[in-house]
mmCIF file of C-alpha atoms in Angstrom:
data_model
loop_
_atom_site.group_PDB
_atom_site.id
_atom_site.type_symbol
_atom_site.label_atom_id
_atom_site.label_comp_id
_atom_site.label_asym_id
_atom_site.label_seq_id
_atom_site.Cartn_x
_atom_site.Cartn_y
_atom_site.Cartn_z
ATOM 1 C CA MET R 8 12.623 -139.638 111.264
ATOM 2 C CA ARG R 9 10.700 -137.045 112.656
ATOM 3 C CA VAL R 10 12.113 -137.283 116.284
ATOM 4 C CA GLU R 11 15.711 -136.982 114.754
ATOM 5 C CA ALA R 12 14.738 -134.059 112.479
ATOM 6 C CA LEU R 13 13.411 -132.258 115.334
ATOM 7 C CA ALA R 14 16.518 -133.196 117.227
ATOM 8 C CA VAL R 15 18.630 -131.732 114.698
ATOM 9 C CA ALA R 16 16.413 -128.336 114.526
ATOM 10 C CA ARG R 17 16.673 -127.834 118.089
ATOM 11 C CA LYS R 18 20.388 -128.244 117.789
ATOM 12 C CA GLU R 19 20.582 -125.640 115.153
ATOM 13 C CA VAL R 20 18.358 -123.216 116.873
ATOM 14 C CA ARG R 21 20.401 -123.475 120.168
ATOM 15 C CA GLN R 22 23.741 -123.010 118.159
ATOM 16 C CA THR R 23 22.274 -119.853 116.441
ATOM 17 C CA LEU R 24 20.961 -118.373 119.913
ATOM 18 C CA ARG R 25 24.515 -118.808 121.233
ATOM 19 C CA ASP R 26 26.120 -117.118 118.299
ATOM 20 C CA LYS R 27 25.459 -113.567 119.005
ATOM 21 C CA ARG R 28 26.780 -112.345 115.614
ATOM 22 C CA THR R 29 24.652 -114.556 113.552
ATOM 23 C CA LEU R 30 21.550 -113.490 115.850
ATOM 24 C CA VAL R 31 22.256 -109.833 115.039
ATOM 25 C CA VAL R 32 22.372 -110.246 111.314
ATOM 26 C CA LEU R 33 19.202 -112.360 111.728
ATOM 27 C CA VAL R 34 16.973 -110.022 113.895
ATOM 28 C CA ILE R 35 18.605 -106.653 114.143
ATOM 29 C CA ALA R 36 19.712 -106.107 110.609
ATOM 30 C CA PRO R 37 16.361 -106.757 108.932
ATOM 31 C CA LEU R 38 14.771 -104.170 111.380
ATOM 32 C CA LEU R 39 17.587 -101.599 110.581
ATOM 33 C CA GLN R 40 17.288 -101.958 106.714
ATOM 34 C CA LEU R 41 13.835 -101.612 106.864
ATOM 35 C CA THR R 42 13.805 -98.256 108.772
ATOM 36 C CA VAL R 43 16.813 -96.881 106.771
ATOM 37 C CA LEU R 44 15.563 -98.239 103.250
ATOM 38 C CA GLY R 45 11.972 -97.184 103.974
ATOM 39 C CA PHE R 46 12.843 -93.615 104.225
ATOM 40 C CA ALA R 47 15.692 -93.455 101.991
ATOM 41 C CA VAL R 48 13.982 -95.526 98.846
ATOM 42 C CA ASN R 49 11.707 -92.831 96.999
ATOM 43 C CA LEU R 50 10.915 -93.525 93.391
ATOM 44 C CA GLU R 51 8.883 -90.146 92.965
ATOM 45 C CA VAL R 52 11.197 -87.645 91.029
ATOM 46 C CA GLU R 53 11.341 -84.582 93.043
ATOM 47 C CA GLY R 54 13.766 -81.782 93.499
ATOM 48 C CA LEU R 55 15.170 -81.720 89.994
ATOM 49 C CA PRO R 56 18.047 -79.253 90.057
ATOM 50 C CA THR R 57 17.067 -76.482 87.703
ATOM 51 C CA VAL R 58 18.457 -73.433 86.112
ATOM 52 C CA ILE R 59 16.115 -70.641 84.968
ATOM 53 C CA VAL R 60 17.516 -68.715 81.932
ATOM 54 C CA ASP R 61 14.977 -65.635 81.598
ATOM 55 C CA ALA R 62 16.247 -63.530 78.413
ATOM 56 C CA ASP R 63 12.965 -61.853 78.024
ATOM 57 C CA ARG R 64 12.961 -60.469 81.713
ATOM 58 C CA THR R 65 9.405 -59.469 81.646
ATOM 59 C CA ALA R 66 6.397 -60.152 84.158
ATOM 60 C CA ALA R 67 4.979 -63.037 81.834
ATOM 61 C CA SER R 68 8.315 -64.790 81.603
ATOM 62 C CA ARG R 69 8.794 -64.571 85.665
ATOM 63 C CA ASP R 70 5.186 -65.755 86.309
ATOM 64 C CA PHE R 71 5.535 -68.727 83.866
ATOM 65 C CA ALA R 72 8.831 -69.780 85.762
ATOM 66 C CA ALA R 73 7.415 -69.156 89.055
ATOM 67 C CA ASP R 74 4.399 -70.988 88.537
ATOM 68 C CA LEU R 75 6.328 -73.792 87.030
ATOM 69 C CA THR R 76 8.791 -74.323 89.741
ATOM 70 C CA ALA R 77 6.037 -73.757 92.632
ATOM 71 C CA GLY R 78 5.611 -77.643 93.080
ATOM 72 C CA GLU R 79 8.390 -80.028 94.315
ATOM 73 C CA LEU R 80 9.410 -81.421 90.812
ATOM 74 C CA PHE R 81 11.780 -78.554 90.083
ATOM 75 C CA GLU R 82 14.473 -77.161 92.497
ATOM 76 C CA VAL R 83 15.764 -73.756 91.152
ATOM 77 C CA VAL R 84 19.596 -73.593 91.808
ATOM 78 C CA GLU R 85 20.465 -70.559 89.487
ATOM 79 C CA ARG R 86 18.900 -68.076 87.497
ATOM 80 C CA SER R 87 20.387 -66.180 84.447
ATOM 81 C CA ALA R 88 19.654 -64.337 81.438
ATOM 82 C CA VAL R 89 22.470 -65.640 79.370
ATOM 83 C CA ALA R 90 21.320 -69.039 77.312
ATOM 84 C CA ASP R 91 24.762 -70.686 77.397
ATOM 85 C CA ASP R 92 24.782 -70.684 81.077
ATOM 86 C CA GLY R 93 22.074 -73.595 80.917
ATOM 87 C CA VAL R 94 24.068 -75.469 78.981
ATOM 88 C CA ALA R 95 27.130 -74.795 81.029
ATOM 89 C CA ALA R 96 25.175 -76.019 84.256
ATOM 90 C CA LEU R 97 24.257 -79.239 82.719
ATOM 91 C CA VAL R 98 27.733 -79.887 81.451
ATOM 92 C CA ALA R 99 29.075 -79.194 84.722
ATOM 93 C CA GLY R 100 26.763 -81.492 86.828
ATOM 94 C CA GLU R 101 25.162 -78.631 88.713
ATOM 95 C CA ALA R 102 21.689 -79.113 87.255
ATOM 96 C CA GLU R 103 19.829 -81.543 85.427
ATOM 97 C CA VAL R 104 17.134 -79.225 83.900
ATOM 98 C CA ALA R 105 17.470 -75.706 82.331
ATOM 99 C CA LEU R 106 14.537 -73.783 81.305
ATOM 100 C CA VAL R 107 15.064 -71.153 78.725
ATOM 101 C CA LEU R 108 12.848 -68.313 77.993
ATOM 102 C CA PRO R 109 13.987 -66.143 74.994
ATOM 103 C CA ARG R 110 13.281 -62.743 74.135
ATOM 104 C CA GLY R 111 10.022 -61.953 72.827
ATOM 105 C CA PHE R 112 8.199 -64.512 75.034
ATOM 106 C CA ALA R 113 5.910 -62.051 76.573
ATOM 107 C CA ARG R 114 5.252 -60.189 73.080
ATOM 108 C CA ALA R 115 4.249 -63.607 71.594
ATOM 109 C CA GLU R 116 2.160 -64.490 74.386
ATOM 110 C CA LEU R 117 0.141 -61.284 74.285
ATOM 111 C CA ALA R 118 -0.237 -61.647 70.530
ATOM 112 C CA GLY R 119 -1.922 -65.054 70.835
ATOM 113 C CA ARG R 120 1.159 -66.717 69.170
ATOM 114 C CA PRO R 121 3.157 -69.708 70.209
ATOM 115 C CA ALA R 122 5.658 -68.446 73.123
ATOM 116 C CA PRO R 123 8.978 -70.438 72.514
ATOM 117 C CA VAL R 124 10.212 -72.131 75.659
ATOM 118 C CA GLN R 125 13.437 -74.215 75.457
ATOM 119 C CA VAL R 126 13.733 -76.993 77.835
ATOM 120 C CA LEU R 127 17.404 -78.562 78.261
ATOM 121 C CA THR R 128 17.561 -81.881 80.165
ATOM 122 C CA ASP R 129 20.306 -84.160 81.154
ATOM 123 C CA GLY R 130 19.577 -87.507 79.239
ATOM 124 C CA SER R 131 22.015 -89.409 81.346
ATOM 125 C CA ASN R 132 18.887 -90.224 83.457
ATOM 126 C CA ALA R 133 16.344 -90.864 80.888
ATOM 127 C CA ASN R 134 13.550 -91.053 83.578
ATOM 128 C CA HIS R 135 14.166 -87.527 84.921
ATOM 129 C CA ALA R 136 14.352 -86.160 81.625
ATOM 130 C CA ILE R 137 11.109 -87.573 80.452
ATOM 131 C CA VAL R 138 9.548 -86.401 83.523
ATOM 132 C CA ALA R 139 10.792 -82.988 83.450
ATOM 133 C CA ARG R 140 9.974 -82.646 79.732
ATOM 134 C CA ASN R 141 6.438 -83.821 80.174
ATOM 135 C CA ALA R 142 5.920 -81.681 82.903
ATOM 136 C CA VAL R 143 6.890 -78.534 81.228
ATOM 137 C CA GLU R 144 4.709 -79.558 78.327
ATOM 138 C CA ALA R 145 1.701 -80.189 80.399
ATOM 139 C CA PHE R 146 2.239 -77.053 82.235
ATOM 140 C CA ALA R 147 2.750 -74.718 78.940
ATOM 141 C CA LEU R 148 -0.350 -76.613 77.452
ATOM 142 C CA GLN R 149 -2.537 -75.826 80.594
ATOM 143 C CA ARG R 150 -1.256 -72.086 80.837
ATOM 144 C CA GLY R 151 -1.683 -71.354 77.244
ATOM 145 C CA LEU R 152 -5.602 -72.654 77.202
ATOM 146 C CA GLN R 153 -6.065 -70.754 80.442
ATOM 147 C CA ARG R 154 -4.983 -67.488 78.620
ATOM 148 C CA LEU R 155 -6.962 -68.336 75.729
ATOM 149 C CA ARG R 156 -10.067 -68.733 77.703
ATOM 150 C CA GLU R 157 -9.632 -65.658 79.725
ATOM 151 C CA ARG R 158 -9.913 -63.812 76.400
ATOM 152 C CA GLY R 159 -12.896 -65.627 75.322
ATOM 153 C CA ALA R 160 -10.776 -67.081 72.593
ATOM 154 C CA VAL R 161 -10.979 -70.420 70.717
ATOM 155 C CA PRO R 162 -8.325 -72.732 72.233
ATOM 156 C CA THR R 163 -6.276 -73.705 69.403
ATOM 157 C CA MET R 164 -3.081 -71.408 69.399
ATOM 158 C CA GLY R 165 -1.419 -69.140 71.976
ATOM 159 C CA ARG R 166 0.185 -72.042 74.169
ATOM 160 C CA PRO R 167 4.004 -71.769 74.797
ATOM 161 C CA ASP R 168 6.034 -73.650 71.814
ATOM 162 C CA VAL R 169 8.141 -76.108 74.107
ATOM 163 C CA ARG R 170 11.230 -77.179 72.329
ATOM 164 C CA PRO R 171 12.842 -79.897 74.111
ATOM 165 C CA ARG R 172 16.670 -80.693 73.815
ATOM 166 C CA VAL R 173 18.376 -83.671 75.636
ATOM 167 C CA LEU R 174 22.069 -83.685 76.398
ATOM 168 C CA TYR R 175 24.253 -86.757 76.528
ATOM 169 C CA ASN R 176 21.215 -89.179 75.639
ATOM 170 C CA PRO R 177 19.242 -87.572 72.831
ATOM 171 C CA THR R 178 17.096 -90.883 72.358
ATOM 172 C CA LEU R 179 16.324 -91.063 76.100
ATOM 173 C CA ASP R 180 17.372 -94.852 76.144
ATOM 174 C CA SER R 181 17.092 -96.066 79.605
ATOM 175 C CA ARG R 182 19.624 -98.543 79.016
ATOM 176 C CA VAL R 183 22.272 -95.642 78.840
ATOM 177 C CA TYR R 184 21.400 -95.152 82.622
ATOM 178 C CA PHE R 185 20.603 -98.559 83.989
ATOM 179 C CA VAL R 186 23.237 -100.762 82.282
ATOM 180 C CA PRO R 187 26.216 -98.793 84.049
ATOM 181 C CA GLY R 188 24.354 -98.914 87.226
ATOM 182 C CA VAL R 189 23.934 -102.691 86.830
ATOM 183 C CA ALA R 190 27.353 -103.362 85.905
ATOM 184 C CA ALA R 191 28.803 -101.549 88.940
ATOM 185 C CA THR R 192 26.413 -103.540 91.029
ATOM 186 C CA LEU R 193 27.772 -106.868 89.633
ATOM 187 C CA LEU R 194 31.291 -105.673 90.182
ATOM 188 C CA LEU R 195 30.487 -104.950 93.990
ATOM 189 C CA VAL R 196 28.641 -108.307 94.747
ATOM 190 C CA VAL R 197 31.379 -110.341 92.844
ATOM 191 C CA THR R 198 34.555 -108.785 94.543
ATOM 192 C CA PHE R 199 32.703 -108.235 97.842
ATOM 193 C CA ILE R 200 31.520 -111.763 98.316
ATOM 194 C CA VAL R 201 34.634 -113.502 96.659
ATOM 195 C CA THR R 202 36.884 -111.761 98.794
ATOM 196 C CA ALA R 203 34.868 -112.155 102.291
ATOM 197 C CA MET R 204 33.781 -115.846 101.370
ATOM 198 C CA GLY R 205 37.599 -116.789 100.193
ATOM 199 C CA LEU R 206 39.231 -115.455 103.587
ATOM 200 C CA ALA R 207 36.337 -116.709 105.638
ATOM 201 C CA ARG R 208 36.883 -120.281 104.121
ATOM 202 C CA GLU R 209 40.425 -120.094 104.969
ATOM 203 C CA LYS R 210 39.727 -118.942 108.428
ATOM 204 C CA GLU R 211 37.224 -121.734 108.945
ATOM 205 C CA ALA R 212 39.709 -124.367 107.692
ATOM 206 C CA GLY R 213 42.449 -123.108 109.796
ATOM 207 C CA THR R 214 44.736 -122.654 106.897
ATOM 208 C CA LEU R 215 44.781 -118.951 107.545
ATOM 209 C CA GLU R 216 46.350 -119.496 111.159
ATOM 210 C CA GLN R 217 49.149 -121.648 109.656
ATOM 211 C CA VAL R 218 50.126 -118.715 107.315
ATOM 212 C CA LEU R 219 50.212 -116.124 110.449
ATOM 213 C CA VAL R 220 52.672 -118.071 112.139
ATOM 214 C CA THR R 221 55.159 -117.724 109.269
ATOM 215 C CA PRO R 222 57.511 -114.516 109.014
ATOM 216 C CA LEU R 223 55.563 -113.459 106.185
ATOM 217 C CA PRO R 224 54.734 -109.342 106.928
ATOM 218 C CA PRO R 225 51.147 -108.898 107.260
ATOM 219 C CA SER R 226 51.052 -106.088 104.581
ATOM 220 C CA ALA R 227 52.271 -108.734 102.223
ATOM 221 C CA LEU R 228 49.444 -111.123 103.268
ATOM 222 C CA VAL R 229 46.942 -108.511 102.737
ATOM 223 C CA VAL R 230 48.217 -107.622 99.394
ATOM 224 C CA GLY R 231 48.868 -111.301 98.432
ATOM 225 C CA LYS R 232 45.202 -112.352 99.403
ATOM 226 C CA THR R 233 43.536 -109.516 97.573
ATOM 227 C CA LEU R 234 45.634 -109.063 94.480
ATOM 228 C CA PRO R 235 44.071 -112.063 92.704
ATOM 229 C CA TYR R 236 40.528 -110.616 93.466
ATOM 230 C CA ALA R 237 41.655 -107.092 92.311
ATOM 231 C CA VAL R 238 42.849 -108.296 88.894
ATOM 232 C CA VAL R 239 39.731 -110.499 88.464
ATOM 233 C CA GLY R 240 37.764 -107.381 89.284
ATOM 234 C CA MET R 241 39.496 -105.361 86.421
ATOM 235 C CA LEU R 242 38.929 -108.172 84.158
ATOM 236 C CA ASP R 243 35.255 -108.156 84.861
ATOM 237 C CA LEU R 244 35.282 -104.327 84.682
ATOM 238 C CA GLY R 245 36.578 -104.629 81.113
ATOM 239 C CA LEU R 246 34.399 -107.388 80.327
ATOM 240 C CA VAL R 247 31.225 -105.584 81.366
ATOM 241 C CA VAL R 248 32.100 -102.465 79.732
ATOM 242 C CA THR R 249 32.706 -104.077 76.414
ATOM 243 C CA ALA R 250 29.471 -106.201 76.852
ATOM 244 C CA GLY R 251 27.497 -102.990 77.480
ATOM 245 C CA ALA R 252 28.630 -101.264 74.581
ATOM 246 C CA ALA R 253 28.505 -104.056 72.165
ATOM 247 C CA ILE R 254 25.295 -105.532 73.327
ATOM 248 C CA PHE R 255 23.107 -102.920 74.816
ATOM 249 C CA ASP R 256 24.697 -100.019 72.609
ATOM 250 C CA VAL R 257 25.803 -97.938 75.572
ATOM 251 C CA PRO R 258 27.894 -95.049 74.136
ATOM 252 C CA LEU R 259 31.685 -95.191 75.410
ATOM 253 C CA ARG R 260 33.145 -91.741 75.255
ATOM 254 C CA GLY R 261 35.703 -90.057 77.215
ATOM 255 C CA SER R 262 39.166 -91.553 78.559
ATOM 256 C CA LEU R 263 39.241 -94.982 78.968
ATOM 257 C CA PHE R 264 42.479 -94.565 81.332
ATOM 258 C CA LEU R 265 40.239 -92.485 83.563
ATOM 259 C CA LEU R 266 37.550 -95.196 83.650
ATOM 260 C CA ALA R 267 40.150 -97.753 84.716
ATOM 261 C CA PHE R 268 41.615 -95.546 87.197
ATOM 262 C CA ALA R 269 38.220 -94.856 88.972
ATOM 263 C CA GLY R 270 37.277 -98.442 88.464
ATOM 264 C CA ALA R 271 40.447 -99.481 90.431
ATOM 265 C CA LEU R 272 39.563 -97.201 93.214
ATOM 266 C CA TYR R 273 36.053 -98.516 93.230
ATOM 267 C CA LEU R 274 37.453 -102.044 93.370
ATOM 268 C CA LEU R 275 39.726 -101.170 96.315
ATOM 269 C CA THR R 276 36.713 -100.193 98.365
ATOM 270 C CA THR R 277 34.910 -103.390 97.700
ATOM 271 C CA LEU R 278 38.097 -105.616 98.204
ATOM 272 C CA GLY R 279 38.598 -103.572 101.488
ATOM 273 C CA LEU R 280 35.082 -103.990 102.581
ATOM 274 C CA GLY R 281 35.425 -107.728 102.003
ATOM 275 C CA LEU R 282 38.294 -108.035 103.959
ATOM 276 C CA LEU R 283 36.611 -106.316 106.837
ATOM 277 C CA VAL R 284 33.690 -108.343 106.885
ATOM 278 C CA ALA R 285 36.233 -111.608 106.605
ATOM 279 C CA THR R 286 38.172 -110.335 109.710
ATOM 280 C CA LEU R 287 35.055 -110.055 111.764
ATOM 281 C CA ALA R 288 33.208 -113.223 110.489
ATOM 282 C CA LYS R 289 34.057 -116.475 112.087
ATOM 283 C CA ASN R 290 32.658 -118.556 109.282
ATOM 284 C CA GLN R 291 31.450 -118.464 105.613
ATOM 285 C CA GLN R 292 28.056 -118.138 106.725
ATOM 286 C CA GLN R 293 28.360 -115.260 108.761
ATOM 287 C CA ALA R 294 30.535 -113.735 106.039
ATOM 288 C CA PHE R 295 27.811 -114.168 103.367
ATOM 289 C CA MET R 296 25.072 -112.785 105.558
ATOM 290 C CA ALA R 297 27.040 -109.943 106.569
ATOM 291 C CA ALA R 298 27.961 -109.030 102.797
ATOM 292 C CA PHE R 299 24.219 -109.181 101.843
ATOM 293 C CA PHE R 300 23.546 -106.934 104.799
ATOM 294 C CA ILE R 301 26.067 -104.248 103.363
ATOM 295 C CA ILE R 302 25.485 -104.649 99.848
ATOM 296 C CA LEU R 303 21.766 -104.005 99.876
ATOM 297 C CA PRO R 304 21.868 -100.412 101.484
ATOM 298 C CA MET R 305 24.875 -99.485 99.215
ATOM 299 C CA VAL R 306 23.034 -100.283 96.083
ATOM 300 C CA LEU R 307 19.736 -98.582 97.283
ATOM 301 C CA LEU R 308 21.376 -95.508 98.912
ATOM 302 C CA SER R 309 23.928 -94.865 95.978
ATOM 303 C CA GLY R 310 21.443 -93.062 94.060
ATOM 304 C CA PHE R 311 21.018 -95.757 91.297
ATOM 305 C CA MET R 312 17.536 -96.778 92.300
ATOM 306 C CA SER R 313 16.526 -93.907 94.104
ATOM 307 C CA PRO R 314 17.539 -90.024 93.477
ATOM 308 C CA VAL R 315 20.009 -89.095 96.469
ATOM 309 C CA PRO R 316 18.509 -85.438 96.927
ATOM 310 C CA ASP R 317 15.111 -86.970 97.655
ATOM 311 C CA MET R 318 16.653 -88.847 100.581
ATOM 312 C CA PRO R 319 16.427 -87.418 104.176
ATOM 313 C CA ASP R 320 19.120 -85.204 104.998
ATOM 314 C CA TRP R 321 20.336 -87.264 108.074
ATOM 315 C CA LEU R 322 21.297 -90.231 105.379
#
């Protein structure tokens, strides 16, 4: 029993060593993934695009904004004196945070009254919104207490009055961000692997060669092979969107037609990658391993797990 098992094991090792494609996936792919993902995946929140709306235009307001954004958490992308510019930047997707310093900020601070500060955040990423809000509140508290100590006053009043406002996700429910990301990941895995494995199975069984010798045009063959998977993908898209709204209370707003159109383009990408993998793979084992090698970086580098601005520039 032991001798026979060792003989089979030696045979599998030799066969694997002769198959250069499998050897590349087993040895080189993990090293590449570790190197790339080790640099790319960063769960620390840094470089949040921030708009500074300074309506007060005083030395105190400028110092407050400069000290707050001196670290790595906030990255100032725009400065303005109009309050509506902050909301416009968040709506346009140009910023995730808008810090509004209204008129009277310096007077309130000098008088020892709570100086109003408004923080606008994009709640579509609840984690970023919470981190930004907490950072502003902590900085405002520290600054207020420091000013009171400098005057020898009792540190009970005088700190800025932070008024947070969250757009798109007022309750900061993390499911609003994670459920759509998980749904997109599931669509990627299902359509990619099913397409790659299905065509690789036919190639391995020899049925694909029989179809290739027929007068069927190559374009018709490609469309015919991918059309069923595309239909299944669109049905899965509708299923996950409905389940996300019904089970997890993820708000569904906007154009359903635009969502379906974007989903169709997304599925074309995943189906195309599945076809590419099936073309290069000799068997189902190679197709599955290659699909795994491609899917993992796609998910981790998409911005779903780690913010894209925090990744190295060479990625």
